Amino acid sequence: MTARTRPVGAITRGTTAPNRLRRVDRWLLGTHEQLLWRAPTGALAVDLGYGAYPVTTVEWAERLWTRRPDLAVLGLEIDPARVAAGEAYRRPGLEFRLGGFELPVPRDPILLRAFNVLRQYGEDAVAEVWAGLCGRLAPGGLLLEGTCSENGRIAVWAGLDREGPRTLSFAARLGSLESPAIFAQRLPKALIHRNVPGEPVHAFLRDWERVWAACAPLGAFGARQRWIGAARMLAADWPVLDRENRWRLGELTVRWEALRPGG
């Protein structure tokens, strides 16, 4: 058999900006701290498809190192020019390599982040990509796959382990949020075309919009109180996994099983 010499995948637009992934990074550090503490010395974190220049990979490394300074962080890009641009940011514990979904990495990662990568693919490609990436996770590892707005104020991502998807998380800058309906535009590829009547994710967003409207009077006390009130009402009918300490940050996480396509 001939060894593969080309990365697997297609080159993305490469759109990126400082702090674009700050919400998913904050959620990771706040909700999976035990995963970081239990990771073996020198465990690997891989940022797959970091874009035109690696600012978000550098930021991720710096944030992860506040918990585990020994983590090795590796940025992968399918575009050789982007890998070359990353060399200026290389430092001990942080490097950049050519690669795609085949994950040409020295060992299985404990963390794998793939943001705004699958958005350009067809829905039918998601299951295979997820299975391949999850199969490469180290025991206890976590894959974060999702999308966000260009300024990072709106983000939605799935959390997956070696067995597949487990959670779906939503995050927003509450001061500029008009309605949770905006999340429909940022659903991961596995769900974005499923926001139609009869699908669970459509029912969930519909219910969220309903309780958001019901909590409009709480807006007099600030956007945070309205978000918390809506989250509390939503949790009465849906398997919301987090509580007020995360809601206050403009986050909400739901069990994947309740929202899976065709569920």
CSV table of C-alpha atoms in Angstrom, one decimal:
chain,number,residue,atom,x,y,z
A,1,MET,CA,0.0,0.0,0.0
A,2,THR,CA,1.3,3.5,-0.9
A,3,ALA,CA,1.6,5.8,2.1
A,4,ARG,CA,-0.6,8.8,2.1
A,5,THR,CA,1.3,12.0,1.2
A,6,ARG,CA,-1.5,14.6,1.0
A,7,PRO,CA,-3.5,15.9,4.0
A,8,VAL,CA,-7.2,14.7,4.1
A,9,GLY,CA,-9.7,17.5,3.7
A,10,ALA,CA,-10.3,20.7,1.9
A,11,ILE,CA,-8.8,24.1,2.5
A,12,THR,CA,-11.1,26.4,4.4
A,13,ARG,CA,-11.6,30.2,3.9
A,14,GLY,CA,-9.2,30.6,6.8
A,15,THR,CA,-11.2,33.4,8.5
A,16,THR,CA,-9.8,34.1,11.9
A,17,ALA,CA,-9.3,36.8,14.5
A,18,PRO,CA,-7.9,37.3,18.0
A,19,ASN,CA,-10.2,36.1,20.7
A,20,ARG,CA,-12.6,34.5,18.2
A,21,LEU,CA,-12.7,31.2,20.2
A,22,ARG,CA,-12.6,32.7,23.7
A,23,ARG,CA,-16.0,31.4,24.6
A,24,VAL,CA,-15.3,27.7,23.8
A,25,ASP,CA,-11.9,28.1,25.5
A,26,ARG,CA,-13.5,29.5,28.7
A,27,TRP,CA,-16.1,26.7,28.7
A,28,LEU,CA,-13.4,24.1,28.4
A,29,LEU,CA,-11.4,25.4,31.2
A,30,GLY,CA,-14.4,25.9,33.4
A,31,THR,CA,-16.2,22.6,32.8
A,32,HIS,CA,-13.4,20.1,32.1
A,33,GLU,CA,-10.8,21.1,34.5
A,34,GLN,CA,-10.6,17.5,35.8
A,35,LEU,CA,-9.8,16.3,32.4
A,36,LEU,CA,-6.8,18.7,32.3
A,37,TRP,CA,-5.6,17.8,35.8
A,38,ARG,CA,-5.8,14.0,35.1
A,39,ALA,CA,-4.1,14.2,31.7
A,40,PRO,CA,-0.6,12.5,31.7
A,41,THR,CA,2.5,14.7,31.7
A,42,GLY,CA,3.1,16.1,28.2
A,43,ALA,CA,-0.4,15.2,27.0
A,44,LEU,CA,-1.2,16.5,23.5
A,45,ALA,CA,-3.8,19.1,22.5
A,46,VAL,CA,-4.5,19.5,18.7
A,47,ASP,CA,-6.0,22.5,17.0
A,48,LEU,CA,-7.3,21.3,13.7
A,49,GLY,CA,-7.7,23.9,10.9
A,50,TYR,CA,-6.6,27.1,12.7
A,51,GLY,CA,-7.0,29.4,9.6
A,52,ALA,CA,-5.0,32.0,7.8
A,53,TYR,CA,-2.8,32.7,10.8
A,54,PRO,CA,-2.5,30.9,14.1
A,55,VAL,CA,-3.6,33.5,16.6
A,56,THR,CA,-6.4,31.3,18.1
A,57,THR,CA,-4.0,28.4,18.5
A,58,VAL,CA,-1.5,30.6,20.3
A,59,GLU,CA,-4.3,31.9,22.6
A,60,TRP,CA,-5.5,28.3,23.2
A,61,ALA,CA,-2.1,27.2,24.2
A,62,GLU,CA,-1.6,30.2,26.6
A,63,ARG,CA,-5.0,29.5,28.2
A,64,LEU,CA,-4.4,25.8,28.5
A,65,TRP,CA,-1.0,26.4,30.1
A,66,THR,CA,-2.6,28.4,32.9
A,67,ARG,CA,-3.9,24.9,34.1
A,68,ARG,CA,-1.3,22.6,32.7
A,69,PRO,CA,2.0,24.3,31.6
A,70,ASP,CA,3.3,20.9,30.4
A,71,LEU,CA,0.7,20.3,27.7
A,72,ALA,CA,2.0,20.1,24.2
A,73,VAL,CA,-0.1,22.1,21.7
A,74,LEU,CA,0.0,21.3,18.0
A,75,GLY,CA,-1.7,23.3,15.3
A,76,LEU,CA,-2.6,21.5,12.1
A,77,GLU,CA,-3.4,23.1,8.7
A,78,ILE,CA,-4.0,21.6,5.3
A,79,ASP,CA,-2.5,24.7,3.6
A,80,PRO,CA,1.3,24.7,3.5
A,81,ALA,CA,1.4,28.5,3.4
A,82,ARG,CA,-0.5,28.7,6.7
A,83,VAL,CA,1.8,26.2,8.3
A,84,ALA,CA,4.8,28.3,7.2
A,85,ALA,CA,3.2,31.4,8.6
A,86,GLY,CA,2.8,29.5,11.9
A,87,GLU,CA,6.5,29.0,12.3
A,88,ALA,CA,6.9,32.6,13.5
A,89,TYR,CA,4.8,31.6,16.6
A,90,ARG,CA,6.6,28.4,17.4
A,91,ARG,CA,7.9,28.1,21.0
A,92,PRO,CA,8.6,25.3,23.4
A,93,GLY,CA,5.4,23.3,23.7
A,94,LEU,CA,3.8,24.9,20.6
A,95,GLU,CA,4.3,23.8,17.0
A,96,PHE,CA,2.6,23.7,13.7
A,97,ARG,CA,2.4,21.0,11.1
A,98,LEU,CA,0.8,20.2,7.7
A,99,GLY,CA,-2.2,17.9,8.2
A,100,GLY,CA,-5.9,17.3,8.0
A,101,PHE,CA,-8.5,14.8,9.2
A,102,GLU,CA,-5.9,12.0,9.1
A,103,LEU,CA,-4.2,13.7,12.2
A,104,PRO,CA,-0.5,13.2,11.5
A,105,VAL,CA,0.4,13.7,15.2
A,106,PRO,CA,3.0,12.0,17.4
A,107,ARG,CA,0.4,10.5,19.9
A,108,ASP,CA,-3.3,10.5,20.4
A,109,PRO,CA,-4.6,13.9,21.7
A,110,ILE,CA,-6.3,14.4,25.0
A,111,LEU,CA,-7.9,17.5,23.5
A,112,LEU,CA,-8.9,18.1,19.9
A,113,ARG,CA,-10.5,21.3,18.7
A,114,ALA,CA,-11.9,21.7,15.2
A,115,PHE,CA,-13.8,25.0,14.8
A,116,ASN,CA,-15.3,26.4,11.6
A,117,VAL,CA,-13.8,23.4,9.7
A,118,LEU,CA,-16.8,21.2,8.8
A,119,ARG,CA,-19.0,24.2,7.9
A,120,GLN,CA,-18.1,24.0,4.2
A,121,TYR,CA,-18.7,20.2,4.0
A,122,GLY,CA,-21.9,18.3,3.3
A,123,GLU,CA,-23.9,16.9,6.2
A,124,ASP,CA,-23.2,13.4,4.9
A,125,ALA,CA,-19.5,13.9,5.6
A,126,VAL,CA,-19.9,14.6,9.3
A,127,ALA,CA,-20.4,11.1,10.6
A,128,GLU,CA,-17.3,9.8,9.0
A,129,VAL,CA,-15.1,12.7,10.1
A,130,TRP,CA,-16.5,12.5,13.7
A,131,ALA,CA,-15.8,8.8,13.8
A,132,GLY,CA,-12.3,9.2,12.5
A,133,LEU,CA,-11.4,12.0,14.9
A,134,CYS,CA,-13.1,10.4,17.9
A,135,GLY,CA,-11.2,7.2,17.2
A,136,ARG,CA,-7.9,9.0,17.6
A,137,LEU,CA,-8.7,10.6,21.0
A,138,ALA,CA,-6.6,9.4,23.9
A,139,PRO,CA,-8.6,7.6,26.7
A,140,GLY,CA,-10.8,10.2,28.4
A,141,GLY,CA,-10.1,12.7,25.6
A,142,LEU,CA,-12.5,15.3,24.3
A,143,LEU,CA,-13.3,16.6,20.8
A,144,LEU,CA,-14.9,20.1,20.4
A,145,GLU,CA,-16.4,20.6,17.0
A,146,GLY,CA,-18.5,23.6,16.1
A,147,THR,CA,-18.9,27.0,14.6
A,148,CYS,CA,-18.9,30.6,15.7
A,149,SER,CA,-19.5,34.1,14.3
A,150,GLU,CA,-16.6,36.1,12.9
A,151,ASN,CA,-16.3,38.1,16.1
A,152,GLY,CA,-16.8,35.1,18.4
A,153,ARG,CA,-19.9,36.6,20.1
A,154,ILE,CA,-22.1,33.7,19.1
A,155,ALA,CA,-20.8,30.1,19.2
A,156,VAL,CA,-22.3,26.5,19.2
A,157,TRP,CA,-20.2,23.4,19.5
A,158,ALA,CA,-20.6,19.6,20.1
A,159,GLY,CA,-18.6,17.9,22.8
A,160,LEU,CA,-17.5,14.3,21.8
A,161,ASP,CA,-15.6,11.5,23.4
A,162,ARG,CA,-14.3,8.3,21.9
A,163,GLU,CA,-17.8,6.9,21.7
A,164,GLY,CA,-19.3,9.9,19.9
A,165,PRO,CA,-21.2,13.1,20.6
A,166,ARG,CA,-22.3,13.8,24.2
A,167,THR,CA,-23.2,17.4,24.5
A,168,LEU,CA,-24.2,20.5,22.6
A,169,SER,CA,-23.2,23.9,24.0
A,170,PHE,CA,-24.4,27.4,23.2
A,171,ALA,CA,-22.6,30.6,24.2
A,172,ALA,CA,-23.2,34.3,23.5
A,173,ARG,CA,-22.2,37.8,24.5
A,174,LEU,CA,-25.4,38.6,26.4
A,175,GLY,CA,-25.1,42.4,26.0
A,176,SER,CA,-25.7,42.2,22.3
A,177,LEU,CA,-28.0,39.1,22.1
A,178,GLU,CA,-31.4,39.9,20.7
A,179,SER,CA,-32.7,36.4,20.7
A,180,PRO,CA,-31.5,32.8,21.0
A,181,ALA,CA,-32.9,32.3,17.4
A,182,ILE,CA,-29.5,33.6,16.3
A,183,PHE,CA,-28.0,30.2,17.3
A,184,ALA,CA,-29.7,28.6,14.3
A,185,GLN,CA,-27.1,30.2,12.0
A,186,ARG,CA,-24.2,28.7,14.0
A,187,LEU,CA,-25.4,25.1,14.6
A,188,PRO,CA,-22.7,22.5,13.8
A,189,LYS,CA,-22.9,20.9,10.4
A,190,ALA,CA,-24.6,17.8,11.8
A,191,LEU,CA,-27.6,20.0,12.9
A,192,ILE,CA,-27.7,23.1,10.8
A,193,HIS,CA,-29.9,21.6,8.1
A,194,ARG,CA,-32.1,19.8,10.7
A,195,ASN,CA,-33.6,23.0,12.0
A,196,VAL,CA,-37.0,22.2,10.5
A,197,PRO,CA,-40.3,21.1,11.9
A,198,GLY,CA,-40.2,17.5,13.2
A,199,GLU,CA,-36.6,17.6,14.2
A,200,PRO,CA,-35.6,17.9,17.9
A,201,VAL,CA,-33.2,20.8,17.5
A,202,HIS,CA,-36.0,22.8,15.9
A,203,ALA,CA,-38.3,22.1,18.8
A,204,PHE,CA,-35.6,23.0,21.2
A,205,LEU,CA,-34.9,26.4,19.6
A,206,ARG,CA,-38.6,27.0,19.4
A,207,ASP,CA,-39.0,26.4,23.1
A,208,TRP,CA,-36.0,28.5,23.9
A,209,GLU,CA,-37.5,31.4,21.9
A,210,ARG,CA,-40.7,31.0,23.8
A,211,VAL,CA,-39.2,31.1,27.2
A,212,TRP,CA,-36.9,33.9,26.1
A,213,ALA,CA,-40.0,36.0,25.3
A,214,ALA,CA,-41.7,35.0,28.6
A,215,CYS,CA,-38.6,36.3,30.5
A,216,ALA,CA,-38.6,39.6,28.7
A,217,PRO,CA,-39.6,41.5,32.0
A,218,LEU,CA,-36.4,40.2,33.6
A,219,GLY,CA,-34.5,42.2,31.0
A,220,ALA,CA,-35.1,45.2,33.2
A,221,PHE,CA,-32.5,43.7,35.5
A,222,GLY,CA,-30.1,43.1,32.7
A,223,ALA,CA,-29.5,40.6,29.9
A,224,ARG,CA,-27.9,38.1,32.3
A,225,GLN,CA,-31.0,37.8,34.4
A,226,ARG,CA,-33.1,37.3,31.3
A,227,TRP,CA,-30.8,34.5,30.1
A,228,ILE,CA,-30.7,32.8,33.5
A,229,GLY,CA,-34.5,32.9,33.7
A,230,ALA,CA,-35.0,31.5,30.3
A,231,ALA,CA,-32.4,28.7,31.0
A,232,ARG,CA,-34.2,27.8,34.2
A,233,MET,CA,-37.5,27.5,32.3
A,234,LEU,CA,-35.9,25.5,29.5
A,235,ALA,CA,-34.4,23.1,32.0
A,236,ALA,CA,-37.9,22.0,33.1
A,237,ASP,CA,-38.5,20.3,29.7
A,238,TRP,CA,-35.0,19.7,28.2
A,239,PRO,CA,-31.9,17.9,29.6
A,240,VAL,CA,-29.9,21.1,30.4
A,241,LEU,CA,-26.6,19.9,32.0
A,242,ASP,CA,-25.2,23.0,33.5
A,243,ARG,CA,-26.5,25.5,36.1
A,244,GLU,CA,-26.4,29.1,37.0
A,245,ASN,CA,-22.7,29.4,37.4
A,246,ARG,CA,-22.4,28.8,33.7
A,247,TRP,CA,-25.6,30.5,32.7
A,248,ARG,CA,-24.2,33.7,34.2
A,249,LEU,CA,-21.5,33.6,31.6
A,250,GLY,CA,-23.9,33.3,28.7
A,251,GLU,CA,-23.6,29.6,28.3
A,252,LEU,CA,-26.0,26.7,28.1
A,253,THR,CA,-25.2,23.0,27.5
A,254,VAL,CA,-27.7,20.3,26.6
A,255,ARG,CA,-27.4,16.5,26.3
A,256,TRP,CA,-26.8,15.6,22.7
A,257,GLU,CA,-29.1,12.6,22.7
A,258,ALA,CA,-32.1,15.0,23.1
A,259,LEU,CA,-31.2,17.0,20.0
A,260,ARG,CA,-29.6,14.3,17.7
A,261,PRO,CA,-31.0,14.3,14.1
A,262,GLY,CA,-34.1,12.3,13.8
A,263,GLY,CA,-34.2,11.8,17.6
